[in-house]
Amino acid sequence: MFTLLIKNATLPDGRSGMDVGVADGCIRAIAPNIEQQAQRVIDARGYLLSPPFVDPHFHMDAAMSLGQPRLNRSGTLLEGIALWKELKPQLSFDGVVERALAVCHQAIAQGVLHIRTHVDICDSRLEAVRALLEVRERMADYLDLQLVAFPQDGYLRCPDAAANLQRALDLGVDVVGGIPHFERTMQDGSTSIRALCEIAAERGLRVDMHCDESDDPLSRHVETLAAETCRLGLHGRVTASHLTSMHSMDNYYVSKLLPLMAEAELHVVANPLVNMNLQGRQDTYPKRRGVTRVPELLNAGINVAYGHDCVMDPWYSLGSHDMLDVAHMGIHATHMTALAQMEESFAMITERGARVLGLAGYGLEPGCHADMVLLQARSRVDALRLRPPRLYVIRRGEIIAMTSEHKPELYLNGSKKELDLTSNAYLQ
Ligand code: FE2
């Protein structure tokens, strides 16, 4: 007896007419025409059933704070950091909890059930840290939150950051963060990477650094991050986020860098919505896109995922925590428009993100957690094209969000016509 049976779904790999049986919060069977009884049956009507979306890079402490205390006038990363610094002393525990819960609810409605969020540890009160730990606890049945101790004002540049980072990890923050390109000098950037990777190695934690979020082609901290990962045996546990300087680097240097990153088994997270917004701001024309070299990284065997980064905060005024928006922008920014590349882009907001987070039990296989999203789309690429309603969002076999189908009605020549926007064209 299943608690839930989903009938006639199309799976991300293109198999159609598939049924998925769930019991005890886990997927128990995936096959065509399952006849077993179930307490609840969902007719998927051929729509796409996916594992949940994963956002491996977010800033939940800043999300939904747009306009507090003012808007970013220049649109640059540096004005965003300065603006956030103005807001930080005014943050309250309750205020951060309220904004974070609002964005968690938005994420769930969009089918995002795993988020890695950075939390700024440079305010010695650690109000945001305590608030997000509370939110992690309160949302645990619905959404997995991983917290990164993030020294936004620089690990060495901010006098209290080193002590605060240790305090945050003692309180239960999961991952060690960093921001080497924001330290005073290149050398300080390297020193910070060394110190932070050593902390992670000692504590048995993962690392996720904002790394080379700059248009400066000589911002090359990722090579130090890769080298420290190898030195400390942290292979597969370190993520380099942003890497926008790679967009502008010399090709010869990149040809040396890619194998080094592969050797360290680094994960890379690009954030196309925010990279496209913040990078190239000092350029006249042509304006650089700033998104890192995604196809080249993938071809080098490096795991790359896409993150949302920001929703309505000092760095980005838009966003609704929809990972399909993120991948849609990524496809355009990286020219990854071949069919296989678009399908890979869908993996970058699902399974590749899960690898960044080190998730266990993720996926659409018997034995995995029964966490799923039914999309009003016929395939992965159709989902990217339409960014359609998430008809059902399921967590451990329970429905936790529903959205009605989108059915535009046309009234032409005196009669009503209902439009079906979905397409089977991408199914080979
Ligand atoms: Fe970020």
Short mmCIF file of C-alpha atoms and ligand atoms in Angstrom, two decimals:
data_model
loop_
_atom_site.label_atom_id
_atom_site.label_comp_id
_atom_site.label_asym_id
_atom_site.label_seq_id
_atom_site.Cartn_x
_atom_site.Cartn_y
_atom_site.Cartn_z
CA MET A 1 0.00 0.00 0.00
CA PHE A 2 1.43 3.36 -1.05
CA THR A 3 0.65 6.58 0.76
CA LEU A 4 0.93 8.39 -2.56
CA LEU A 5 0.88 7.23 -6.18
CA ILE A 6 1.67 9.62 -9.03
CA LYS A 7 0.34 8.32 -12.34
CA ASN A 8 1.46 9.05 -15.91
CA ALA A 9 4.41 11.39 -15.33
CA THR A 10 7.22 12.28 -17.71
CA LEU A 11 10.61 12.05 -15.99
CA PRO A 12 13.57 14.38 -16.54
CA ASP A 13 15.38 11.69 -18.56
CA GLY A 14 12.48 11.70 -21.05
CA ARG A 15 10.73 8.48 -20.00
CA SER A 16 6.97 9.06 -20.25
CA GLY A 17 3.93 7.24 -18.88
CA MET A 18 5.73 6.55 -15.60
CA ASP A 19 4.09 5.94 -12.20
CA VAL A 20 5.85 6.74 -8.92
CA GLY A 21 4.83 4.98 -5.70
CA VAL A 22 5.64 6.47 -2.30
CA ALA A 23 5.57 5.03 1.21
CA ASP A 24 7.18 6.14 4.50
CA GLY A 25 8.39 9.37 2.91
CA CYS A 26 10.49 7.52 0.31
CA ILE A 27 10.11 6.61 -3.34
CA ARG A 28 9.40 2.85 -3.42
CA ALA A 29 8.73 2.18 -7.09
CA ILE A 30 9.05 3.83 -10.48
CA ALA A 31 7.50 1.94 -13.38
CA PRO A 32 4.74 2.15 -15.99
CA ASN A 33 1.23 1.07 -14.94
CA ILE A 34 1.68 0.41 -11.22
CA GLU A 35 -1.59 -1.19 -10.08
CA GLN A 36 -1.03 -1.13 -6.30
CA GLN A 37 -3.47 0.66 -3.96
CA ALA A 38 -2.62 4.10 -2.65
CA GLN A 39 -4.15 6.46 -0.09
CA ARG A 40 -3.83 9.33 -2.54
CA VAL A 41 -3.42 9.35 -6.32
CA ILE A 42 -2.23 12.27 -8.43
CA ASP A 43 -2.82 12.10 -12.18
CA ALA A 44 0.24 13.84 -13.66
CA ARG A 45 -1.34 13.84 -17.14
CA GLY A 46 2.00 13.46 -18.85
CA TYR A 47 3.58 16.51 -17.18
CA LEU A 48 7.19 16.65 -16.01
CA LEU A 49 7.98 15.23 -12.57
CA SER A 50 11.36 16.42 -11.31
CA PRO A 51 13.36 16.15 -8.13
CA PRO A 52 13.11 19.49 -6.27
CA PHE A 53 15.15 22.49 -7.32
CA VAL A 54 18.34 23.18 -5.38
CA ASP A 55 19.69 26.68 -4.79
CA PRO A 56 23.35 26.28 -3.80
CA HIS A 57 24.07 30.00 -3.34
CA PHE A 58 21.81 32.48 -1.59
CA HIS A 59 21.86 35.37 0.90
CA MET A 60 18.81 34.87 3.08
CA ASP A 61 19.82 37.46 5.69
CA ALA A 62 19.61 40.22 3.06
CA ALA A 63 16.71 38.86 0.99
CA MET A 64 13.55 41.00 0.79
CA SER A 65 15.30 44.01 2.35
CA LEU A 66 15.09 46.06 -0.85
CA GLY A 67 14.95 49.80 -0.16
CA GLN A 68 16.25 49.53 3.43
CA PRO A 69 17.76 52.01 4.09
CA ARG A 70 17.82 53.08 0.40
CA LEU A 71 18.17 51.71 -3.11
CA ASN A 72 21.51 50.91 -4.81
CA ARG A 73 22.01 53.88 -7.16
CA SER A 74 25.11 52.76 -9.09
CA GLY A 75 24.00 49.14 -9.33
CA THR A 76 27.50 47.94 -8.42
CA LEU A 77 28.63 45.14 -6.12
CA LEU A 78 30.63 47.61 -4.03
CA GLU A 79 27.71 50.01 -3.43
CA GLY A 80 25.62 46.94 -2.51
CA ILE A 81 28.21 45.93 0.11
CA ALA A 82 28.33 49.52 1.46
CA LEU A 83 24.53 49.68 1.59
CA TRP A 84 24.31 46.35 3.41
CA LYS A 85 26.87 47.69 5.90
CA GLU A 86 24.53 50.60 6.63
CA LEU A 87 21.61 48.24 7.21
CA LYS A 88 23.48 45.66 9.30
CA PRO A 89 23.47 47.46 12.68
CA GLN A 90 19.70 47.89 12.37
CA LEU A 91 18.99 44.19 11.78
CA SER A 92 16.83 42.55 14.44
CA PHE A 93 16.36 38.85 15.13
CA ASP A 94 12.62 39.09 14.47
CA GLY A 95 13.08 41.17 11.33
CA VAL A 96 15.52 38.69 9.76
CA VAL A 97 13.31 35.73 10.72
CA GLU A 98 10.28 37.39 9.16
CA ARG A 99 12.01 38.17 5.84
CA ALA A 100 13.71 34.77 5.71
CA LEU A 101 10.43 32.91 6.30
CA ALA A 102 8.81 34.95 3.54
CA VAL A 103 11.52 33.96 1.07
CA CYS A 104 11.42 30.30 2.23
CA HIS A 105 7.68 30.22 1.54
CA GLN A 106 8.28 31.73 -1.89
CA ALA A 107 11.00 29.14 -2.58
CA ILE A 108 8.77 26.22 -1.58
CA ALA A 109 5.99 27.46 -3.85
CA GLN A 110 8.56 27.46 -6.68
CA GLY A 111 9.64 23.89 -5.87
CA VAL A 112 12.98 24.81 -4.25
CA LEU A 113 13.47 22.49 -1.27
CA HIS A 114 17.25 22.81 -0.66
CA ILE A 115 19.03 26.12 -0.15
CA ARG A 116 22.61 26.92 0.83
CA THR A 117 22.57 30.42 2.23
CA HIS A 118 25.50 32.57 3.26
CA VAL A 119 25.02 34.50 6.49
CA ASP A 120 27.14 37.55 7.28
CA ILE A 121 29.14 37.07 10.49
CA CYS A 122 30.81 40.50 10.57
CA ASP A 123 28.19 42.04 12.88
CA SER A 124 29.41 40.88 16.31
CA ARG A 125 25.85 40.60 17.64
CA LEU A 126 25.38 37.63 15.25
CA GLU A 127 21.67 38.46 15.08
CA ALA A 128 21.40 37.21 11.48
CA VAL A 129 23.19 33.97 12.38
CA ARG A 130 20.84 33.27 15.28
CA ALA A 131 17.83 34.23 13.17
CA LEU A 132 18.75 31.90 10.29
CA LEU A 133 19.53 29.04 12.70
CA GLU A 134 15.99 29.54 14.04
CA VAL A 135 14.58 29.55 10.49
CA ARG A 136 16.58 26.39 9.62
CA GLU A 137 14.93 24.68 12.59
CA ARG A 138 11.43 25.98 11.93
CA MET A 139 11.50 25.03 8.24
CA ALA A 140 13.27 21.68 8.66
CA ASP A 141 10.21 19.57 7.81
CA TYR A 142 9.75 21.43 4.53
CA LEU A 143 13.06 22.82 3.33
CA ASP A 144 16.73 22.00 3.95
CA LEU A 145 18.80 25.06 4.77
CA GLN A 146 22.59 24.91 4.84
CA LEU A 147 24.26 27.95 6.41
CA VAL A 148 27.65 29.33 5.39
CA ALA A 149 29.61 31.56 7.82
CA PHE A 150 30.33 34.44 5.47
CA PRO A 151 32.74 37.26 6.41
CA GLN A 152 31.19 39.84 4.05
CA ASP A 153 33.57 42.66 5.07
CA GLY A 154 36.67 40.46 4.73
CA TYR A 155 38.03 37.76 7.04
CA LEU A 156 41.21 39.78 7.66
CA ARG A 157 39.86 43.22 6.83
CA CYS A 158 37.06 43.10 9.44
CA PRO A 159 38.69 43.07 12.89
CA ASP A 160 36.07 40.80 14.54
CA ALA A 161 35.53 38.39 11.65
CA ALA A 162 37.93 35.64 12.77
CA ALA A 163 36.43 35.39 16.26
CA ASN A 164 32.86 35.77 14.98
CA LEU A 165 33.35 33.05 12.37
CA GLN A 166 34.40 30.58 15.08
CA ARG A 167 31.43 31.64 17.25
CA ALA A 168 29.05 31.13 14.32
CA LEU A 169 30.45 27.64 13.65
CA ASP A 170 30.13 26.83 17.37
CA LEU A 171 26.46 27.85 17.19
CA GLY A 172 25.89 25.29 14.39
CA VAL A 173 26.57 27.03 11.10
CA ASP A 174 27.39 24.28 8.59
CA VAL A 175 29.96 25.61 6.10
CA VAL A 176 33.05 27.88 6.14
CA GLY A 177 32.81 30.93 3.85
CA GLY A 178 35.22 33.60 2.65
CA ILE A 179 35.69 36.52 0.27
CA PRO A 180 39.38 36.68 -0.73
CA HIS A 181 38.94 39.28 -3.51
CA PHE A 182 37.54 41.76 -0.97
CA GLU A 183 40.57 41.60 1.37
CA ARG A 184 42.92 44.61 1.24
CA THR A 185 45.57 42.93 -0.95
CA MET A 186 45.94 39.87 -3.14
CA GLN A 187 48.29 38.49 -0.51
CA ASP A 188 45.71 38.96 2.26
CA GLY A 189 43.23 37.18 0.01
CA SER A 190 45.56 34.17 -0.20
CA THR A 191 46.21 34.26 3.55
CA SER A 192 42.48 34.28 4.25
CA ILE A 193 41.94 31.24 2.00
CA ARG A 194 44.67 29.31 3.79
CA ALA A 195 43.29 30.14 7.26
CA LEU A 196 39.68 29.38 6.35
CA CYS A 197 40.47 26.06 4.63
CA GLU A 198 42.46 25.03 7.72
CA ILE A 199 39.46 25.79 9.95
CA ALA A 200 37.25 23.66 7.69
CA ALA A 201 39.77 20.80 7.69
CA GLU A 202 40.08 20.89 11.50
CA ARG A 203 36.31 20.94 12.01
CA GLY A 204 35.48 18.47 9.21
CA LEU A 205 33.34 21.04 7.42
CA ARG A 206 32.79 22.03 3.80
CA VAL A 207 34.03 25.30 2.30
CA ASP A 208 32.11 27.69 0.06
CA MET A 209 33.86 30.94 -0.78
CA HIS A 210 32.81 33.95 -2.76
CA CYS A 211 35.80 33.80 -5.05
CA ASP A 212 36.98 36.29 -7.67
CA GLU A 213 33.61 38.05 -7.93
CA SER A 214 35.31 40.74 -9.98
CA ASP A 215 35.86 41.84 -13.57
CA ASP A 216 39.61 41.95 -12.88
CA PRO A 217 41.23 39.16 -14.94
CA LEU A 218 44.12 39.15 -12.46
CA SER A 219 41.85 38.19 -9.57
CA ARG A 220 43.12 34.60 -9.42
CA HIS A 221 42.26 33.44 -5.89
CA VAL A 222 40.63 30.31 -7.27
CA GLU A 223 44.11 28.86 -7.92
CA THR A 224 44.99 29.29 -4.23
CA LEU A 225 41.64 27.78 -3.25
CA ALA A 226 42.33 24.76 -5.47
CA ALA A 227 45.89 24.40 -4.16
CA GLU A 228 44.78 24.61 -0.50
CA THR A 229 42.02 22.08 -1.19
CA CYS A 230 44.66 19.64 -2.47
CA ARG A 231 47.13 20.40 0.36
CA LEU A 232 44.50 19.74 3.06
CA GLY A 233 42.80 16.78 1.32
CA LEU A 234 39.47 18.61 1.05
CA HIS A 235 38.76 17.19 -2.42
CA GLY A 236 35.08 17.37 -3.38
CA ARG A 237 34.18 19.44 -0.30
CA VAL A 238 35.09 22.92 -1.55
CA THR A 239 32.98 25.27 -3.67
CA ALA A 240 34.18 28.33 -5.54
CA SER A 241 31.22 30.67 -5.96
CA HIS A 242 30.88 33.31 -8.68
CA LEU A 243 34.34 33.12 -10.39
CA THR A 244 33.31 36.03 -12.60
CA SER A 245 36.93 37.12 -13.16
CA MET A 246 37.37 33.90 -15.20
CA HIS A 247 35.12 35.51 -17.80
CA SER A 248 37.88 38.08 -18.44
CA MET A 249 40.99 35.94 -17.89
CA ASP A 250 43.64 35.19 -20.47
CA ASN A 251 42.86 31.92 -22.30
CA TYR A 252 46.34 30.51 -21.76
CA TYR A 253 46.08 30.99 -18.01
CA VAL A 254 42.63 29.34 -17.97
CA SER A 255 44.09 26.33 -19.81
CA LYS A 256 46.37 25.80 -16.80
CA LEU A 257 43.70 26.64 -14.23
CA LEU A 258 40.97 24.21 -15.34
CA PRO A 259 42.99 21.00 -14.73
CA LEU A 260 44.07 22.35 -11.33
CA MET A 261 40.42 22.92 -10.37
CA ALA A 262 39.52 19.44 -11.64
CA GLU A 263 42.37 17.92 -9.60
CA ALA A 264 40.97 19.59 -6.45
CA GLU A 265 37.44 18.39 -7.38
CA LEU A 266 36.19 21.91 -6.78
CA HIS A 267 32.52 22.63 -7.26
CA VAL A 268 31.64 25.88 -9.03
CA VAL A 269 28.49 27.91 -8.51
CA ALA A 270 27.67 30.64 -11.02
CA ASN A 271 24.85 33.09 -10.34
CA PRO A 272 23.70 34.28 -13.77
CA LEU A 273 20.94 36.70 -12.68
CA VAL A 274 23.21 38.60 -10.32
CA ASN A 275 26.46 38.20 -12.29
CA MET A 276 24.78 39.66 -15.37
CA ASN A 277 23.49 42.51 -13.20
CA LEU A 278 26.64 43.39 -11.24
CA GLN A 279 29.50 42.64 -13.64
CA GLY A 280 30.66 44.87 -16.45
CA ARG A 281 29.44 47.97 -14.62
CA GLN A 282 32.67 49.87 -15.31
CA ASP A 283 32.65 48.88 -18.99
CA THR A 284 31.44 51.23 -21.70
CA TYR A 285 30.90 49.09 -24.81
CA PRO A 286 31.22 46.20 -25.31
CA LYS A 287 29.92 45.32 -21.83
CA ARG A 288 31.15 42.03 -20.45
CA ARG A 289 28.55 39.47 -19.35
CA GLY A 290 30.64 38.39 -16.36
CA VAL A 291 29.23 34.86 -15.99
CA THR A 292 32.08 32.38 -15.51
CA ARG A 293 33.14 29.91 -18.23
CA VAL A 294 30.41 27.37 -17.63
CA PRO A 295 30.72 25.10 -20.73
CA GLU A 296 34.52 25.01 -20.44
CA LEU A 297 34.31 24.10 -16.73
CA LEU A 298 31.79 21.33 -17.48
CA ASN A 299 33.97 20.02 -20.32
CA ALA A 300 36.90 19.87 -17.87
CA GLY A 301 34.83 17.51 -15.68
CA ILE A 302 34.12 20.10 -12.98
CA ASN A 303 30.72 20.12 -11.28
CA VAL A 304 28.96 23.43 -12.00
CA ALA A 305 25.63 24.51 -10.55
CA TYR A 306 23.58 27.70 -10.72
CA GLY A 307 22.55 29.74 -7.69
CA HIS A 308 19.95 32.50 -7.27
CA ASP A 309 22.22 34.59 -4.99
CA CYS A 310 19.77 37.42 -4.26
CA VAL A 311 16.07 38.24 -4.12
CA MET A 312 15.11 41.91 -3.64
CA ASP A 313 18.18 43.04 -1.72
CA PRO A 314 20.97 45.66 -2.03
CA TRP A 315 22.51 43.79 -4.99
CA TYR A 316 19.44 42.72 -6.99
CA SER A 317 16.00 44.32 -7.08
CA LEU A 318 14.18 41.47 -8.83
CA GLY A 319 13.73 37.73 -8.36
CA SER A 320 11.05 35.42 -6.95
CA HIS A 321 13.32 32.53 -6.01
CA ASP A 322 12.53 30.65 -9.19
CA MET A 323 15.52 28.51 -10.19
CA LEU A 324 14.07 28.19 -13.71
CA ASP A 325 14.58 31.97 -14.09
CA VAL A 326 18.20 31.45 -13.05
CA ALA A 327 18.87 28.66 -15.56
CA HIS A 328 16.99 30.55 -18.28
CA MET A 329 19.34 33.51 -17.83
CA GLY A 330 22.31 31.12 -17.63
CA ILE A 331 21.45 29.57 -21.00
CA HIS A 332 21.43 33.01 -22.63
CA ALA A 333 24.54 34.32 -20.88
CA THR A 334 26.65 31.25 -21.70
CA HIS A 335 25.26 30.49 -25.18
CA MET A 336 24.40 26.98 -23.94
CA THR A 337 21.51 26.65 -26.40
CA ALA A 338 22.21 23.23 -27.93
CA LEU A 339 19.56 20.75 -26.74
CA ALA A 340 22.00 18.75 -24.61
CA GLN A 341 23.36 21.96 -23.08
CA MET A 342 19.87 23.16 -22.14
CA GLU A 343 19.18 19.76 -20.55
CA GLU A 344 22.48 20.13 -18.67
CA SER A 345 21.30 23.55 -17.50
CA PHE A 346 18.29 21.86 -15.89
CA ALA A 347 20.70 19.50 -14.07
CA MET A 348 22.56 22.59 -12.83
CA ILE A 349 19.50 23.68 -10.82
CA THR A 350 18.71 20.15 -9.62
CA GLU A 351 21.18 17.25 -9.33
CA ARG A 352 24.38 19.26 -9.80
CA GLY A 353 23.28 21.62 -7.03
CA ALA A 354 22.58 18.58 -4.84
CA ARG A 355 26.20 17.49 -5.38
CA VAL A 356 27.45 20.90 -4.26
CA LEU A 357 25.47 20.56 -1.03
CA GLY A 358 26.47 16.90 -0.55
CA LEU A 359 22.81 15.84 -0.23
CA ALA A 360 22.00 12.21 0.58
CA GLY A 361 18.80 10.59 -0.72
CA TYR A 362 18.27 13.18 -3.46
CA GLY A 363 16.84 12.14 -6.81
CA LEU A 364 14.05 10.30 -8.58
CA GLU A 365 15.04 6.72 -7.80
CA PRO A 366 13.58 4.03 -5.53
CA GLY A 367 15.08 4.60 -2.06
CA CYS A 368 15.38 8.38 -2.46
CA HIS A 369 13.37 10.83 -0.37
CA ALA A 370 9.91 11.38 -1.85
CA ASP A 371 10.68 15.02 -2.64
CA MET A 372 9.31 16.02 -6.04
CA VAL A 373 7.90 18.82 -8.15
CA LEU A 374 5.26 18.37 -10.85
CA LEU A 375 5.67 21.07 -13.49
CA GLN A 376 3.16 22.08 -16.16
CA ALA A 377 5.70 21.26 -18.87
CA ARG A 378 6.47 18.30 -21.15
CA SER A 379 10.25 18.13 -20.72
CA ARG A 380 13.21 19.81 -18.99
CA VAL A 381 13.69 22.27 -21.84
CA ASP A 382 9.96 22.96 -22.00
CA ALA A 383 10.15 23.84 -18.29
CA LEU A 384 13.06 26.21 -18.93
CA ARG A 385 11.19 27.81 -21.81
CA LEU A 386 7.89 28.33 -19.98
CA ARG A 387 8.95 28.59 -16.31
CA PRO A 388 5.48 27.16 -15.69
CA PRO A 389 3.34 26.60 -12.57
CA ARG A 390 4.61 24.09 -10.01
CA LEU A 391 1.37 22.09 -9.89
CA TYR A 392 2.44 20.02 -6.87
CA VAL A 393 5.42 20.37 -4.56
CA ILE A 394 5.92 17.20 -2.52
CA ARG A 395 8.18 16.74 0.49
CA ARG A 396 8.66 13.29 2.05
CA GLY A 397 5.50 12.15 0.25
CA GLU A 398 3.29 15.03 1.54
CA ILE A 399 1.91 17.79 -0.68
CA ILE A 400 3.26 21.07 0.70
CA ALA A 401 2.36 23.45 -2.14
CA MET A 402 -0.04 23.50 -5.09
CA THR A 403 -0.57 25.91 -7.98
CA SER A 404 -3.39 25.82 -10.52
CA GLU A 405 -2.66 25.14 -14.16
CA HIS A 406 -2.00 28.16 -16.34
CA LYS A 407 -4.63 28.11 -19.09
CA PRO A 408 -4.87 31.34 -21.05
CA GLU A 409 -8.26 31.85 -22.72
CA LEU A 410 -8.53 33.59 -26.07
CA TYR A 411 -11.74 35.23 -27.25
CA LEU A 412 -11.45 35.61 -31.01
CA ASN A 413 -14.19 35.59 -33.66
CA GLY A 414 -16.83 35.31 -30.96
CA SER A 415 -15.60 32.02 -29.52
CA LYS A 416 -13.44 30.94 -26.59
CA LYS A 417 -10.23 29.02 -27.15
CA GLU A 418 -8.10 27.59 -24.35
CA LEU A 419 -4.37 27.67 -25.08
CA ASP A 420 -1.96 24.86 -24.23
CA LEU A 421 1.49 26.46 -24.15
CA THR A 422 3.41 23.21 -23.55
CA SER A 423 5.36 21.42 -26.28
CA ASN A 424 6.69 17.92 -26.92
CA ALA A 425 9.21 19.28 -29.42
CA TYR A 426 12.21 18.70 -27.13
CA LEU A 427 11.48 15.02 -26.50
CA GLN A 428 13.69 13.02 -28.87
FE FE2 B 1 26.80 35.74 -3.14
#
